[in-house]
mmCIF file of C-alpha atoms in Angstrom:
data_model
loop_
_atom_site.group_PDB
_atom_site.id
_atom_site.type_symbol
_atom_site.label_atom_id
_atom_site.label_comp_id
_atom_site.label_asym_id
_atom_site.label_seq_id
_atom_site.Cartn_x
_atom_site.Cartn_y
_atom_site.Cartn_z
ATOM 1 C CA MET A 1 12.202 2.465 -80.573
ATOM 2 C CA LEU A 2 9.747 2.226 -77.284
ATOM 3 C CA ALA A 3 12.108 5.036 -75.727
ATOM 4 C CA GLN A 4 11.693 7.634 -78.866
ATOM 5 C CA VAL A 5 7.623 6.729 -78.870
ATOM 6 C CA LEU A 6 7.799 7.288 -75.216
ATOM 7 C CA GLY A 7 9.642 10.325 -74.949
ATOM 8 C CA ALA A 8 7.968 12.069 -77.877
ATOM 9 C CA MET A 9 4.395 11.093 -76.071
ATOM 10 C CA THR A 10 5.851 12.507 -72.757
ATOM 11 C CA ALA A 11 7.081 15.826 -74.703
ATOM 12 C CA SER A 12 3.771 16.326 -76.216
ATOM 13 C CA ALA A 13 1.582 15.943 -72.911
ATOM 14 C CA VAL A 14 4.243 18.679 -71.694
ATOM 15 C CA VAL A 15 3.655 20.927 -74.761
ATOM 16 C CA TYR A 16 -0.338 20.405 -73.987
ATOM 17 C CA ALA A 17 -0.003 21.094 -69.891
ATOM 18 C CA ASN A 18 1.906 24.383 -70.716
ATOM 19 C CA TYR A 19 -0.380 25.708 -73.389
ATOM 20 C CA LYS A 20 -3.716 24.275 -72.242
ATOM 21 C CA SER A 21 -5.075 27.566 -71.512
ATOM 22 C CA ALA A 22 -3.588 28.941 -74.950
ATOM 23 C CA ILE A 23 -5.746 25.941 -76.592
ATOM 24 C CA ASP A 24 -8.919 26.538 -74.800
ATOM 25 C CA VAL A 25 -8.737 30.199 -76.018
ATOM 26 C CA PHE A 26 -7.888 29.386 -79.311
ATOM 27 C CA GLU A 27 -10.681 26.544 -79.629
ATOM 28 C CA GLY A 28 -13.416 28.409 -78.491
ATOM 29 C CA GLY A 29 -14.033 26.592 -74.982
ATOM 30 C CA SER A 30 -12.431 24.330 -72.936
ATOM 31 C CA GLY A 31 -13.974 21.097 -73.932
ATOM 32 C CA ILE A 32 -13.457 21.693 -77.566
ATOM 33 C CA ARG A 33 -10.822 19.892 -79.237
ATOM 34 C CA THR A 34 -10.579 19.540 -83.207
ATOM 35 C CA VAL A 35 -7.944 18.676 -85.866
ATOM 36 C CA PRO A 36 -6.916 20.051 -89.159
ATOM 37 C CA GLY A 37 -9.759 19.445 -92.399
ATOM 38 C CA TYR A 38 -12.256 19.516 -89.636
ATOM 39 C CA SER A 39 -11.929 23.023 -87.831
ATOM 40 C CA ASP A 40 -10.694 26.310 -88.979
ATOM 41 C CA THR A 41 -9.511 26.850 -85.412
ATOM 42 C CA ALA A 42 -8.008 23.273 -85.053
ATOM 43 C CA THR A 43 -4.611 22.930 -82.738
ATOM 44 C CA ALA A 44 -3.916 19.018 -83.095
ATOM 45 C CA GLY A 45 -1.329 20.147 -85.276
ATOM 46 C CA ILE A 46 0.746 21.290 -82.234
ATOM 47 C CA PHE A 47 1.562 18.112 -81.189
ATOM 48 C CA CYS A 48 1.462 15.642 -84.638
ATOM 49 C CA THR A 49 1.430 16.238 -88.705
ATOM 50 C CA TYR A 50 -1.512 16.497 -90.978
ATOM 51 C CA PRO A 51 -0.805 16.655 -94.739
ATOM 52 C CA ALA A 52 -1.455 19.890 -96.504
ATOM 53 C CA PRO A 53 -5.312 19.509 -98.247
ATOM 54 C CA PHE A 54 -4.110 19.512 -102.150
ATOM 55 C CA MET A 55 -1.653 16.109 -100.987
ATOM 56 C CA THR A 56 -3.211 12.945 -102.926
ATOM 57 C CA LYS A 57 -1.966 10.115 -100.792
ATOM 58 C CA THR A 58 0.434 8.885 -103.168
ATOM 59 C CA GLY A 59 2.064 12.404 -102.992
ATOM 60 C CA MET A 60 1.998 12.033 -99.161
ATOM 61 C CA PHE A 61 3.909 8.611 -99.437
ATOM 62 C CA PHE A 62 6.829 9.612 -101.855
ATOM 63 C CA SER A 63 6.850 13.138 -100.078
ATOM 64 C CA GLU A 64 7.630 11.154 -96.468
ATOM 65 C CA PHE A 65 10.346 8.933 -98.611
ATOM 66 C CA ILE A 66 11.922 11.245 -100.664
ATOM 67 C CA ALA A 67 12.476 13.209 -97.187
ATOM 68 C CA SER A 68 13.541 10.092 -94.758
ATOM 69 C CA ALA A 69 15.792 8.723 -97.894
ATOM 70 C CA LEU A 70 17.931 12.280 -98.211
ATOM 71 C CA LEU A 71 17.767 12.343 -94.379
ATOM 72 C CA MET A 72 19.587 8.977 -94.435
ATOM 73 C CA PHE A 73 22.112 9.644 -97.291
ATOM 74 C CA LEU A 74 23.238 12.584 -96.086
ATOM 75 C CA ILE A 75 23.850 10.916 -92.512
ATOM 76 C CA TYR A 76 26.197 8.410 -94.073
ATOM 77 C CA ALA A 77 27.783 11.476 -95.982
ATOM 78 C CA LEU A 78 28.435 13.020 -92.718
ATOM 79 C CA LYS A 79 29.626 10.060 -90.787
ATOM 80 C CA ASP A 80 31.766 8.146 -93.328
ATOM 81 C CA GLU A 81 35.531 8.906 -92.557
ATOM 82 C CA GLY A 82 36.602 7.028 -95.408
ATOM 83 C CA ASN A 83 35.337 9.768 -98.037
ATOM 84 C CA ILE A 84 36.094 12.904 -95.907
ATOM 85 C CA GLY A 85 33.083 12.972 -93.557
ATOM 86 C CA ALA A 86 32.208 15.730 -91.353
ATOM 87 C CA GLY A 87 34.284 14.909 -88.216
ATOM 88 C CA PRO A 88 33.292 17.441 -85.602
ATOM 89 C CA LEU A 89 31.019 19.224 -87.600
ATOM 90 C CA THR A 90 28.499 16.777 -87.997
ATOM 91 C CA PRO A 91 26.272 18.134 -85.552
ATOM 92 C CA LEU A 92 26.207 21.497 -87.038
ATOM 93 C CA GLY A 93 26.008 19.323 -90.212
ATOM 94 C CA LEU A 94 22.728 17.625 -89.038
ATOM 95 C CA PHE A 95 21.156 20.815 -88.016
ATOM 96 C CA PHE A 96 21.214 22.041 -92.011
ATOM 97 C CA ILE A 97 20.251 18.576 -92.887
ATOM 98 C CA ILE A 98 17.078 18.726 -90.803
ATOM 99 C CA PHE A 99 16.439 22.230 -91.517
ATOM 100 C CA GLY A 100 16.833 21.915 -94.901
ATOM 101 C CA ILE A 101 14.448 18.739 -95.118
ATOM 102 C CA GLY A 102 11.975 20.651 -93.215
ATOM 103 C CA ALA A 103 11.907 23.672 -95.226
ATOM 104 C CA CYS A 104 11.281 21.892 -98.288
ATOM 105 C CA PHE A 105 8.987 19.116 -97.262
ATOM 106 C CA GLY A 106 7.679 20.589 -94.360
ATOM 107 C CA TRP A 107 4.975 22.522 -95.819
ATOM 108 C CA GLU A 108 3.331 18.969 -97.430
ATOM 109 C CA THR A 109 3.337 16.894 -94.615
ATOM 110 C CA GLY A 110 4.462 18.381 -91.491
ATOM 111 C CA TYR A 111 8.314 17.076 -90.996
ATOM 112 C CA ALA A 112 7.033 13.733 -90.312
ATOM 113 C CA ILE A 113 10.272 12.082 -90.811
ATOM 114 C CA ASN A 114 10.077 9.457 -88.351
ATOM 115 C CA LEU A 115 7.587 7.253 -86.598
ATOM 116 C CA ALA A 116 8.408 8.621 -83.021
ATOM 117 C CA ARG A 117 7.979 12.074 -84.204
ATOM 118 C CA ASP A 118 4.382 11.789 -85.449
ATOM 119 C CA PHE A 119 2.921 8.390 -83.445
ATOM 120 C CA GLY A 120 3.748 9.290 -79.882
ATOM 121 C CA PRO A 121 2.618 12.692 -80.198
ATOM 122 C CA ARG A 122 -0.913 11.504 -82.026
ATOM 123 C CA LEU A 123 -1.532 8.968 -79.455
ATOM 124 C CA VAL A 124 -1.357 11.423 -76.872
ATOM 125 C CA SER A 125 -3.465 14.112 -79.071
ATOM 126 C CA TYR A 126 -6.007 10.865 -78.944
ATOM 127 C CA MET A 127 -5.802 9.998 -75.445
ATOM 128 C CA LEU A 128 -6.439 14.005 -74.999
ATOM 129 C CA GLY A 129 -9.979 14.022 -76.267
ATOM 130 C CA TYR A 130 -9.233 15.254 -80.091
ATOM 131 C CA GLY A 131 -11.243 11.875 -81.419
ATOM 132 C CA HIS A 132 -11.040 9.510 -83.880
ATOM 133 C CA GLU A 133 -9.984 12.345 -86.529
ATOM 134 C CA VAL A 134 -6.407 12.488 -85.313
ATOM 135 C CA TRP A 135 -6.632 8.867 -86.885
ATOM 136 C CA ALA A 136 -8.746 9.426 -89.989
ATOM 137 C CA ALA A 137 -7.651 13.248 -90.755
ATOM 138 C CA GLY A 138 -5.826 13.450 -94.410
ATOM 139 C CA GLY A 139 -7.682 9.905 -95.689
ATOM 140 C CA TYR A 140 -6.184 8.086 -92.704
ATOM 141 C CA TYR A 141 -2.746 10.165 -93.478
ATOM 142 C CA PHE A 142 -0.737 8.515 -90.115
ATOM 143 C CA TRP A 143 0.214 5.077 -91.278
ATOM 144 C CA VAL A 144 2.117 6.979 -93.873
ATOM 145 C CA PRO A 145 4.992 8.509 -91.110
ATOM 146 C CA MET A 146 4.744 5.028 -89.621
ATOM 147 C CA VAL A 147 5.689 2.970 -92.853
ATOM 148 C CA SER A 148 7.243 5.204 -95.376
ATOM 149 C CA PRO A 149 10.436 6.558 -93.588
ATOM 150 C CA PHE A 150 11.593 2.698 -93.188
ATOM 151 C CA PHE A 151 11.215 2.087 -96.998
ATOM 152 C CA GLY A 152 12.942 5.818 -97.553
ATOM 153 C CA CYS A 153 15.659 5.281 -95.020
ATOM 154 C CA ALA A 154 16.454 1.746 -96.797
ATOM 155 C CA PHE A 155 16.524 3.299 -99.727
ATOM 156 C CA GLY A 156 18.774 6.028 -98.991
ATOM 157 C CA ALA A 157 21.369 3.696 -97.687
ATOM 158 C CA TRP A 158 21.092 1.694 -100.254
ATOM 159 C CA LEU A 159 21.857 4.539 -102.805
ATOM 160 C CA TYR A 160 24.876 5.867 -100.471
ATOM 161 C CA ASP A 161 26.307 2.583 -100.440
ATOM 162 C CA VAL A 162 26.242 2.189 -104.403
ATOM 163 C CA PHE A 163 27.282 5.665 -105.195
ATOM 164 C CA LEU A 164 29.518 6.701 -102.418
ATOM 165 C CA PHE A 165 30.873 4.134 -100.237
ATOM 166 C CA THR A 166 34.052 2.418 -100.534
ATOM 167 C CA GLY A 167 34.682 0.073 -97.506
ATOM 168 C CA ALA A 168 32.943 -3.495 -97.313
ATOM 169 C CA SER A 169 29.883 -3.901 -97.699
ATOM 170 C CA PRO A 170 27.256 -6.885 -99.543
ATOM 171 C CA ILE A 171 26.510 -3.859 -102.336
ATOM 172 C CA ASN A 172 30.269 -3.674 -102.849
ATOM 173 C CA THR A 173 30.822 -7.412 -104.137
ATOM 174 C CA PRO A 174 30.009 -8.427 -107.805
ATOM 175 C CA ALA A 175 26.255 -8.516 -108.954
ATOM 176 C CA MET A 176 25.800 -6.092 -105.966
ATOM 177 C CA GLY A 177 25.434 -8.862 -103.772
ATOM 178 C CA LEU A 178 22.635 -10.731 -105.528
ATOM 179 C CA MET A 179 25.286 -13.847 -105.727
ATOM 180 C CA ARG A 180 24.469 -14.560 -102.554
ATOM 181 C CA LEU A 181 20.748 -15.443 -103.511
ATOM 182 C CA THR A 182 21.445 -16.852 -106.508
ATOM 183 C CA GLN A 183 24.270 -19.175 -105.344
ATOM 184 C CA PRO A 184 23.645 -20.680 -101.771
ATOM 185 C CA ARG A 185 27.150 -21.829 -101.194
ATOM 186 C CA LYS A 186 29.094 -21.243 -97.798
ATOM 187 C CA SER A 187 32.071 -19.273 -99.912
ATOM 188 C CA VAL A 188 29.417 -17.094 -101.209
ATOM 189 C CA TRP A 189 27.877 -16.133 -98.259
ATOM 190 C CA SER A 190 30.505 -15.568 -95.544
ATOM 191 C CA ASN A 191 32.254 -12.591 -95.221
ATOM 192 C CA SER A 192 34.950 -13.925 -93.037
ATOM 193 C CA GLU A 193 37.563 -16.546 -94.068
ATOM 194 C CA ARG A 194 36.726 -20.122 -91.673
ATOM 195 C CA VAL A 195 38.543 -19.959 -88.128
ATOM 196 C CA GLN A 196 39.884 -23.517 -87.354
ATOM 197 C CA VAL A 197 39.353 -24.834 -83.489
#
């Protein structure tokens, strides 16, 4: 997780270094850095995601939730060799999945389907002088890409496990694995037989 965030921070710093002169011209000066919702010439959207003005807080959360649940569900479908899977075409399938998610949900929330994609570049834009607005924009939207994808991915994985996965899984047991909570016995909790030493 740390490597992904640091990688996204490095990439956004490289983008800033490459486009600094263009950003200066577009913003109207070398010391001017603005955020969407606070200026018509905002450039902070280059680095991290900002919701469309019409999005409500609930809509933002569920848009991210659905996008990440769909992503996880389809990744499992691509990799599940027990249910055909995509085999060597997995990278191409993943490209179409991410492209489709971006085409459907990108306009609303800017393609933020994981924490690293948004938090790392947002932190860099804050350090570059875009100010407190990087956190306050969109009604403090910054927390949504940090939380919602975790819930969405867990839900997408659960959906795949319930409806399509045929292998060994706690979900594929009587009462969807809830017996483990109601019957705290070793025979219920153990997935393997006892090994004698």
